[in-house]
Coordinates of C-alpha atoms and ligand atoms in Angstrom, one line a residue:
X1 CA 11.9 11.0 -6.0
X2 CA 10.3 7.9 -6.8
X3 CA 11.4 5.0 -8.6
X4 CA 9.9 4.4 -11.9
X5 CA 10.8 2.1 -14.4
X6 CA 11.9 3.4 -17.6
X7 CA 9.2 2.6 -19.9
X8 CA 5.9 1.7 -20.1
X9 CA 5.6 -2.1 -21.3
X10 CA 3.1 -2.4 -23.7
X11 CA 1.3 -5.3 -25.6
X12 CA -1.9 -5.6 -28.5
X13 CA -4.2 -8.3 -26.8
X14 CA -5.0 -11.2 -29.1
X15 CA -7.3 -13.9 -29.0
X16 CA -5.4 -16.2 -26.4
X17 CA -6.0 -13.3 -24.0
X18 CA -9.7 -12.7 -24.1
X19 CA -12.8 -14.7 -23.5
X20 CA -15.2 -15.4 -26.7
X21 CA -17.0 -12.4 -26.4
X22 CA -13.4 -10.5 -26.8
X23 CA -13.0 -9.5 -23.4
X24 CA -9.6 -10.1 -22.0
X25 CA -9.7 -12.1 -19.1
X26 CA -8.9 -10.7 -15.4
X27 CA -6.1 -13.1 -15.2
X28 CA -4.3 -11.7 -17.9
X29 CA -4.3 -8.5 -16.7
X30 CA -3.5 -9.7 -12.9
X31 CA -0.5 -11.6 -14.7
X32 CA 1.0 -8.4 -16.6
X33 CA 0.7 -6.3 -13.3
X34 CA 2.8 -8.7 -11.4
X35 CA 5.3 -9.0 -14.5
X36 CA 5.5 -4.9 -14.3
X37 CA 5.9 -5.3 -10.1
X38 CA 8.3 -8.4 -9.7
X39 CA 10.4 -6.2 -12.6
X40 CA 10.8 -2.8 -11.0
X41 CA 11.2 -4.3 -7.8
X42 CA 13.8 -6.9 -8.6
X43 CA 15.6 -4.1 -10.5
X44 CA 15.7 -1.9 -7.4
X45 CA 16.5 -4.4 -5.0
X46 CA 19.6 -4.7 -6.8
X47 CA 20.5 -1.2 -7.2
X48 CA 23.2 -1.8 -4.6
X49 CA 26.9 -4.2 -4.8
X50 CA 26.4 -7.6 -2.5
X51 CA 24.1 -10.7 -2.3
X52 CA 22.1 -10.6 -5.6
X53 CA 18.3 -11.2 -5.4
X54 CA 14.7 -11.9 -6.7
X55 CA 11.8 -10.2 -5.7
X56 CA 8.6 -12.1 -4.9
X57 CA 5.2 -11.4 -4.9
X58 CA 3.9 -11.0 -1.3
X59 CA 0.6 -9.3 -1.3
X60 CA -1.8 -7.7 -3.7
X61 CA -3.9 -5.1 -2.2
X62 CA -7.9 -5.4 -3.8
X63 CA -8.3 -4.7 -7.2
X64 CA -11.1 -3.4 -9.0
X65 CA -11.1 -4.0 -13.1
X66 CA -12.9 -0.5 -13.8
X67 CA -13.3 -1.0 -17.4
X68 CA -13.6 -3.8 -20.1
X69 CA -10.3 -4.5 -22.7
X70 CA -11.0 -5.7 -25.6
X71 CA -9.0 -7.7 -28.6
X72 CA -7.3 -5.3 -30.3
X73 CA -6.6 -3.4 -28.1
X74 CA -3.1 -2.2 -26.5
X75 CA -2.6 -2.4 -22.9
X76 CA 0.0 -0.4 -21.8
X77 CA 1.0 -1.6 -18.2
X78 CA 3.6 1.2 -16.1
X79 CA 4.7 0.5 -12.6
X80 CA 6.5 2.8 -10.0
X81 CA 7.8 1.9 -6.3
X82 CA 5.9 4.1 -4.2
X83 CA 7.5 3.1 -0.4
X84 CA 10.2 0.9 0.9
X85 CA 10.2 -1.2 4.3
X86 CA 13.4 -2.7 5.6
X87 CA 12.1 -5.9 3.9
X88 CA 9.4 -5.0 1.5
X89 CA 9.1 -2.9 -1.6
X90 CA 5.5 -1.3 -2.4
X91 CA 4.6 -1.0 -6.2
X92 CA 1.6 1.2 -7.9
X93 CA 0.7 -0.1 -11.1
X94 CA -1.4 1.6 -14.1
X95 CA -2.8 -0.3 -16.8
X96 CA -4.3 1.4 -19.4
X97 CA -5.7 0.1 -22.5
X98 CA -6.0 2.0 -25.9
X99 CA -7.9 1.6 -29.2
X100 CA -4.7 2.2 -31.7
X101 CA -7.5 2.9 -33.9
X102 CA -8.6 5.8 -32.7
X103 CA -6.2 6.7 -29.9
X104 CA -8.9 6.8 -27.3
X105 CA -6.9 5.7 -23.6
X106 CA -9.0 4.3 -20.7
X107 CA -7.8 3.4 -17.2
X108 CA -8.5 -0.4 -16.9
X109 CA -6.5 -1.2 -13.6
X110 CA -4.7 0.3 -10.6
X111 CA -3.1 -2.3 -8.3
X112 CA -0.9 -2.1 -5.4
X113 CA 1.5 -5.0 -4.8
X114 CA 4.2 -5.6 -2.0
X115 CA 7.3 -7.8 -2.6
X116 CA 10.0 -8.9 -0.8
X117 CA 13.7 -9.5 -2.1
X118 CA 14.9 -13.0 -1.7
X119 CA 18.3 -14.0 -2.2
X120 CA 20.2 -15.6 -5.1
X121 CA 22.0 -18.1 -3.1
X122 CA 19.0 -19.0 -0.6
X123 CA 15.8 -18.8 -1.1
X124 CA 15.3 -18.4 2.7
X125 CA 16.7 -15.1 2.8
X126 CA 14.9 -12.0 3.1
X127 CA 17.6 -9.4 2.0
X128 CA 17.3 -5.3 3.1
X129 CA 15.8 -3.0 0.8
X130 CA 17.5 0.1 -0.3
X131 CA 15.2 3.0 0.7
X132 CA 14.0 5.1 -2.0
X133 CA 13.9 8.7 -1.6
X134 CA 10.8 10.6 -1.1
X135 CA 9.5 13.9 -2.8
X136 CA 8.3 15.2 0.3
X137 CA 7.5 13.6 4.2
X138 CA 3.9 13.8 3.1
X139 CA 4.5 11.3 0.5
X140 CA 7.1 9.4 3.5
X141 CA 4.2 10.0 6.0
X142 CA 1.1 7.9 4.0
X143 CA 3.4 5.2 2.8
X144 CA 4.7 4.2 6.3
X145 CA 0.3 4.6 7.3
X146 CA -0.3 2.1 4.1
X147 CA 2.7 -0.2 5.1
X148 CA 1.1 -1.0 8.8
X149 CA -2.1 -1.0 7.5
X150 CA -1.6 -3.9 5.3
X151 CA 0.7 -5.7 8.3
X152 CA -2.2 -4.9 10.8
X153 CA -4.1 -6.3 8.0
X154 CA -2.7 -9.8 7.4
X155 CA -2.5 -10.4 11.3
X156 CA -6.3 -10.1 11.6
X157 CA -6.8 -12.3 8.4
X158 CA -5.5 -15.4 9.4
X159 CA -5.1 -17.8 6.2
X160 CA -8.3 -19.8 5.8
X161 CA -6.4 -23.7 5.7
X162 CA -8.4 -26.5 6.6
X163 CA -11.6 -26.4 4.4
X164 CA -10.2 -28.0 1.5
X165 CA -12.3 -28.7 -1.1
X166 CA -12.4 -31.7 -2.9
X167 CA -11.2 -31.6 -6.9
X168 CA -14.3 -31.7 -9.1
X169 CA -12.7 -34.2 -12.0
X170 CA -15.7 -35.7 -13.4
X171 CA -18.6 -33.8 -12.1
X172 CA -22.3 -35.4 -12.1
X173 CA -23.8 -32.3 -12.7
X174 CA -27.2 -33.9 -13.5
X175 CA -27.6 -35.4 -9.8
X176 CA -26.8 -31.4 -8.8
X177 CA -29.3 -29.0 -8.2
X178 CA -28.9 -25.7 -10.8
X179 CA -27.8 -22.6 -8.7
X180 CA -26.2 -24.7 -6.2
X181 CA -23.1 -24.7 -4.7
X182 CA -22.1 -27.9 -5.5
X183 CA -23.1 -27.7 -9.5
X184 CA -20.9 -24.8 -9.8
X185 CA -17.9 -25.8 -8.1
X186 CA -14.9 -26.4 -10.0
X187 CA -11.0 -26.7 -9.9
X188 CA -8.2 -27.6 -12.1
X189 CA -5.2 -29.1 -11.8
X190 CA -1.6 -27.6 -13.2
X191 CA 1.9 -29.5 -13.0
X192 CA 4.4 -26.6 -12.5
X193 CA 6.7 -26.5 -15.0
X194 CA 10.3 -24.1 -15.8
X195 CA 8.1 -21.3 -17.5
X196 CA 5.9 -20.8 -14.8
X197 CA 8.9 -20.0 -12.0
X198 CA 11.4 -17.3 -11.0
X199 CA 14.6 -17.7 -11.3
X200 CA 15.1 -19.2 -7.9
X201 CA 12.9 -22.1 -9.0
X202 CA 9.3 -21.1 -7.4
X203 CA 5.9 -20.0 -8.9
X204 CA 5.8 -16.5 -10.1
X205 CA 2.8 -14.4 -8.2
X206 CA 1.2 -14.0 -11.8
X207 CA 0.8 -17.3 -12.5
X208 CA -0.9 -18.4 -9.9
X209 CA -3.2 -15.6 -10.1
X210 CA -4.1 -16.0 -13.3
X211 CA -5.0 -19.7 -12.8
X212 CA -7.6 -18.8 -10.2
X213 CA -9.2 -16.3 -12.5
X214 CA -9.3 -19.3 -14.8
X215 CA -11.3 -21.4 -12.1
X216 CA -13.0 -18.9 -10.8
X217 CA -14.6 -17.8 -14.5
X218 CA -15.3 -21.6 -14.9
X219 CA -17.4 -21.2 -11.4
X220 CA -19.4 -18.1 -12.7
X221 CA -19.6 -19.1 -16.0
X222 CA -21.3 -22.6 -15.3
X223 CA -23.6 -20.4 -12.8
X224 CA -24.9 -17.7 -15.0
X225 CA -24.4 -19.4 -18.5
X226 CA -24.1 -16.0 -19.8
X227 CA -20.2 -14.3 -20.9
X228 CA -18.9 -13.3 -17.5
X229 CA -16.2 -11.0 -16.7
X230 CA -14.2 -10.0 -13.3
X231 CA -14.9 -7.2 -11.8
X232 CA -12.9 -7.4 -8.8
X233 CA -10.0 -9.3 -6.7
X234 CA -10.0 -9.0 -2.8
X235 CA -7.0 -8.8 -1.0
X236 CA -4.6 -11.5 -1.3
X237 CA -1.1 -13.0 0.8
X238 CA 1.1 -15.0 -0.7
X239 CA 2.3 -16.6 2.8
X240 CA 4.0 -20.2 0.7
X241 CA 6.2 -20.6 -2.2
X242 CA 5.1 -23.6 -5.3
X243 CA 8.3 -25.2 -6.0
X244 CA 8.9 -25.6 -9.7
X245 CA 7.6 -29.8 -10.2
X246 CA 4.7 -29.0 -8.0
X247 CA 1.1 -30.3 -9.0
X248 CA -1.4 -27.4 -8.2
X249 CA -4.8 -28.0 -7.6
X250 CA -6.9 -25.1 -7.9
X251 CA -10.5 -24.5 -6.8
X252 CA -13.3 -22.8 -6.5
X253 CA -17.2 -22.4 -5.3
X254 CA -19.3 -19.6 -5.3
X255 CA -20.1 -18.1 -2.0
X256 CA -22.6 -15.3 -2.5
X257 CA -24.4 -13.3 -4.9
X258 CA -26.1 -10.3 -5.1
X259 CA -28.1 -9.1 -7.5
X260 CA -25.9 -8.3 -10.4
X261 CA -22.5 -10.2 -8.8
X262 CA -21.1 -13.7 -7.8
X263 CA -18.3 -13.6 -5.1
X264 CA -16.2 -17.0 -5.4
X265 CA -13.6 -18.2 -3.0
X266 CA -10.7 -19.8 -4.7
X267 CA -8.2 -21.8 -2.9
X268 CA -4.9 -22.8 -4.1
X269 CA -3.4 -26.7 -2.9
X270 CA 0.1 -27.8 -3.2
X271 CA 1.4 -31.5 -3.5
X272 CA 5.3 -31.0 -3.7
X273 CA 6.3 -34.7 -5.4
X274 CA 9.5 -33.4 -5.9
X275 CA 10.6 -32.2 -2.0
X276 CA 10.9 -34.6 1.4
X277 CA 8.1 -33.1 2.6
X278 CA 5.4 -34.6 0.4
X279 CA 2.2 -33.5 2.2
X280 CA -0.3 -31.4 1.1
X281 CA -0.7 -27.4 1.7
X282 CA -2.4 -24.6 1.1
X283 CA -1.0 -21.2 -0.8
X284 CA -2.9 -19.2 -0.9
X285 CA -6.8 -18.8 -1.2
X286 CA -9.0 -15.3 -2.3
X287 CA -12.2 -13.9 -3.0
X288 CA -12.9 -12.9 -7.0
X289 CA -15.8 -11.4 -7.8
X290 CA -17.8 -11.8 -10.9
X291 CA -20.3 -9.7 -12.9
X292 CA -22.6 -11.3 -15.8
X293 CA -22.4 -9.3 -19.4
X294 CA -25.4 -9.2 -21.8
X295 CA -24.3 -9.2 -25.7
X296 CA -24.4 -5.4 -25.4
X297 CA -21.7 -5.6 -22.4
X298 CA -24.3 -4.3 -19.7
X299 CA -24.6 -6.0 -16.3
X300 CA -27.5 -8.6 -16.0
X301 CA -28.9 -9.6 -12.6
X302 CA -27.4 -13.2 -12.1
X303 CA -29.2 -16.5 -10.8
X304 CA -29.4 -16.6 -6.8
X305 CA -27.4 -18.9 -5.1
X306 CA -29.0 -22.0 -3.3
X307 CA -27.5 -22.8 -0.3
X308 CA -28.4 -26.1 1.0
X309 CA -26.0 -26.5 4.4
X310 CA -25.5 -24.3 7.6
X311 CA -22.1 -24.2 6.2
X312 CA -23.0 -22.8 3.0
X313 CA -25.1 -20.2 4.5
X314 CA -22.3 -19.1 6.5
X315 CA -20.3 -18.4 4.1
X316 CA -23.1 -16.7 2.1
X317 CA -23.8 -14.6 5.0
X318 CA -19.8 -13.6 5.3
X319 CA -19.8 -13.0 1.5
X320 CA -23.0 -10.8 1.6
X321 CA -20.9 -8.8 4.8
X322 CA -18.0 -8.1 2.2
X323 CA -19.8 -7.5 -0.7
X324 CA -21.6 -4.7 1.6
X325 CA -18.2 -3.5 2.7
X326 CA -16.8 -2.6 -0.3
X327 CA -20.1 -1.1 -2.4
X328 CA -19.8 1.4 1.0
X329 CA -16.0 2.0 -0.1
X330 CA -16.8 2.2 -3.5
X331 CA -19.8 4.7 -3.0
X332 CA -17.6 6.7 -0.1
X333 CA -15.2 7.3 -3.1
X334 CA -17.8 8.4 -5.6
X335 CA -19.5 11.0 -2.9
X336 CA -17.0 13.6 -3.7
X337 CA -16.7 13.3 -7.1
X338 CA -20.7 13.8 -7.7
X339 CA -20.2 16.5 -5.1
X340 CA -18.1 18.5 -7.0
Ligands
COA401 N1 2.4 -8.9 2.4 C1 3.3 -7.9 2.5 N2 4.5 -7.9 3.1 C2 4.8 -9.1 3.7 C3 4.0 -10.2 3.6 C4 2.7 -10.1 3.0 N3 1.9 -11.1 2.9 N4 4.6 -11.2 4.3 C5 5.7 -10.7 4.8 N5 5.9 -9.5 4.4 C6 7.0 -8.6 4.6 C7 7.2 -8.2 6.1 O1 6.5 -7.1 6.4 C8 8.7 -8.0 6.2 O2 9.1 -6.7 5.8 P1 9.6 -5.6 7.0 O3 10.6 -6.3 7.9 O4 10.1 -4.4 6.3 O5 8.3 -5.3 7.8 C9 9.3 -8.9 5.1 O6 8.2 -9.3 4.3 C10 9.9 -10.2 5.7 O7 9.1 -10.7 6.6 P2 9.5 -12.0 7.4 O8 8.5 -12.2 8.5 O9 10.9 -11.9 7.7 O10 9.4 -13.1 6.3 P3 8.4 -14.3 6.1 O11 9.0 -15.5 6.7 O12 7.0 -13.9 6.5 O13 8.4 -14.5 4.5 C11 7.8 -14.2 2.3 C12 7.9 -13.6 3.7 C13 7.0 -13.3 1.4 C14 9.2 -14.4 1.7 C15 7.1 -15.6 2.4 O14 5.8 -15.5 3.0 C16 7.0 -16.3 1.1 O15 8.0 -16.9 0.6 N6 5.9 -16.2 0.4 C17 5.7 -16.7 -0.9 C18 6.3 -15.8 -2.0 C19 5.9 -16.4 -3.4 O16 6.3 -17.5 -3.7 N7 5.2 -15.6 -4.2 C20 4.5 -16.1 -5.4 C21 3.4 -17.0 -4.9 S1 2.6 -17.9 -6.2

């Protein structure tokens, strides 16, 4: 058997959620899916009597946005633990959105997240995970082959700290180049506050993710001019916890495009005022990538990138290699359904 939460959470997406062409933003979505995750597996981590606990976000496998939602619509987000570590809880979640109007249901999102149970009474602690029973050792079998794929995984990718880049405040985007990597490049800057955090006082996974869709929108948007929307997340660790009182600064620069994409590499910096330990670190960092809509939603090409340092066309080379990568995934996956 697997775990599945009772019901479905469900919620009509309003202006606040969408950009102003009406569609809703990829952060949004990224922040209900970890809401429906950090849910179930809190819940289950807690199915047995002793230390109580909170689960936190670890790691969100990529994520591809397969279809636009729009205002007005209802997502309907449903999550269900799908394999168990001794530490770490794997969740599948399905967001669908639906036009009440019609009752027309598309699959928008399918995202696979990994938490890890921390306890009540310190936040250090890594508590056990009650194993879930399985419907078969099939089901046992490809679980325990995703589980040391994703460890295998994070070895390889070591987090990318260093390279910080500087806050953009007050850009002088007249002195910049159009197309560059420099007139693009943004960030923000976010004082944590009580309704951003867990209840053991640090950032919820959600959160953060939804602020570097923000920045990373900003990036594409200020590239392309156009309405932008995002097609897809890459992989991403959560190796630090953002103490509630934190000051984030969050940024972003575009590292490659394609014809009809922008890839952009968003990092995450943490000043923690409020701790001994005052200096500066990085959470986490990802890559988003970004497609450009016409008025009629379709994909237009988008402006090529001008790299202007051996640095930059580094990184433009290492974004072309990924952005190769996955179209070879994505098409791989296709190959048997146009075969059929
Ligand atoms: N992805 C998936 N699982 C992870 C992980 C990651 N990035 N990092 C650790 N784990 C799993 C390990 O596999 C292990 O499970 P196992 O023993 O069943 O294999 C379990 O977590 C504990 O690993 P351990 O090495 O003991 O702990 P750690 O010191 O690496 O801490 C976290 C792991 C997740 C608690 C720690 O990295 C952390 O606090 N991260 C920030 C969490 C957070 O704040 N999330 C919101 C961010 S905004």
């Amino acid at each position: 058997m697997r775990e599945k939460t009772g019901r479905k959470k469900s919620r009509i997406m309003g202006p606040d959620d969408a950009n102003i062409a009406g569609n809703v933003h990829g952060g949004t979505v990224l922040k209900m899916i970890e809401e429906a995750g950090a849910i179930i597996s809190t819940r289950h981590c807690n199915t047995r009597p002793g230390e109580r606990c909170v689960a936190a976000l670890a790691r969100v496998e990529r994520t591809d946005f397969l279809s636009p939602m729009c205002i007005g619509e209802v997502a309907h987000v449903s999550a269900e633990i799908s394999y168990t570590s001794k530490h770490s809880v794997e969740v599948q979640v399905n967001v669908e959105s639906e036009n009440i109007l019609n009752g027309a249901k598309r699959l928008t999102n399918k995202a696979t997240l990994w938490y890890v149970p921390l306890s009540l009474n310190n936040v250090h602690k890594v508590l056990e995970v009650p194993p879930i029973q399985f419907v078969g050792k099939e089901q046992e079998e490809e679980g325990r082959r995703r589980y040391e794929e994703q460890k295998m995984e994070r070895m390889e990718t070591k987090e990318r700290n260093g390279d910080i880049i500087l806050p953009v405040i007050n850009p002088d985007r007249q002195r910049k180049e159009p197309y560059t990597v420099g007139y693009s490049q943004s960030s923000l800057i976010h004082l944590v506050g009580p309704s951003d955090c867990t209840m053991l006082g640090f950032v919820h996974g959600g959160v953060t993710m939804k602020l570097m869709d923000e920045v990373a929108g900003i990036v594409a948007a200020r590239h392309c001019k156009t309405n932008i929307v995002t097609a897809s997340v890459d992989a991403i660790n959560f190796h630090e916890k953002i103490k509630k009182g934190s000051v984030v600064t969050v940024s972003g620069r575009m590292t490659f495009t394609s014809n009809k994409s922008m890839e952009i590499e968003v990092f995450v910096d943490v000043d923690p005022f409020v701790t001994d330990t005052q200096e500066r670190y990085r959470a986490v960092s990802a890559f988003f990538t970004y497609v450009s809509l016409s008025p009629e939603g379709r994909p237009l090409p988008v402006p090529q990138l001008v790299v202007e340092t051996e640095e930059e066309r580094r990184r433009f080379e290492e974004g072309k290699g990924r952005y190769l990568q996955s179209k070879a995934k994505r098409q791989a996956k296709l190959q048997p359904l146009t075969q059929q």
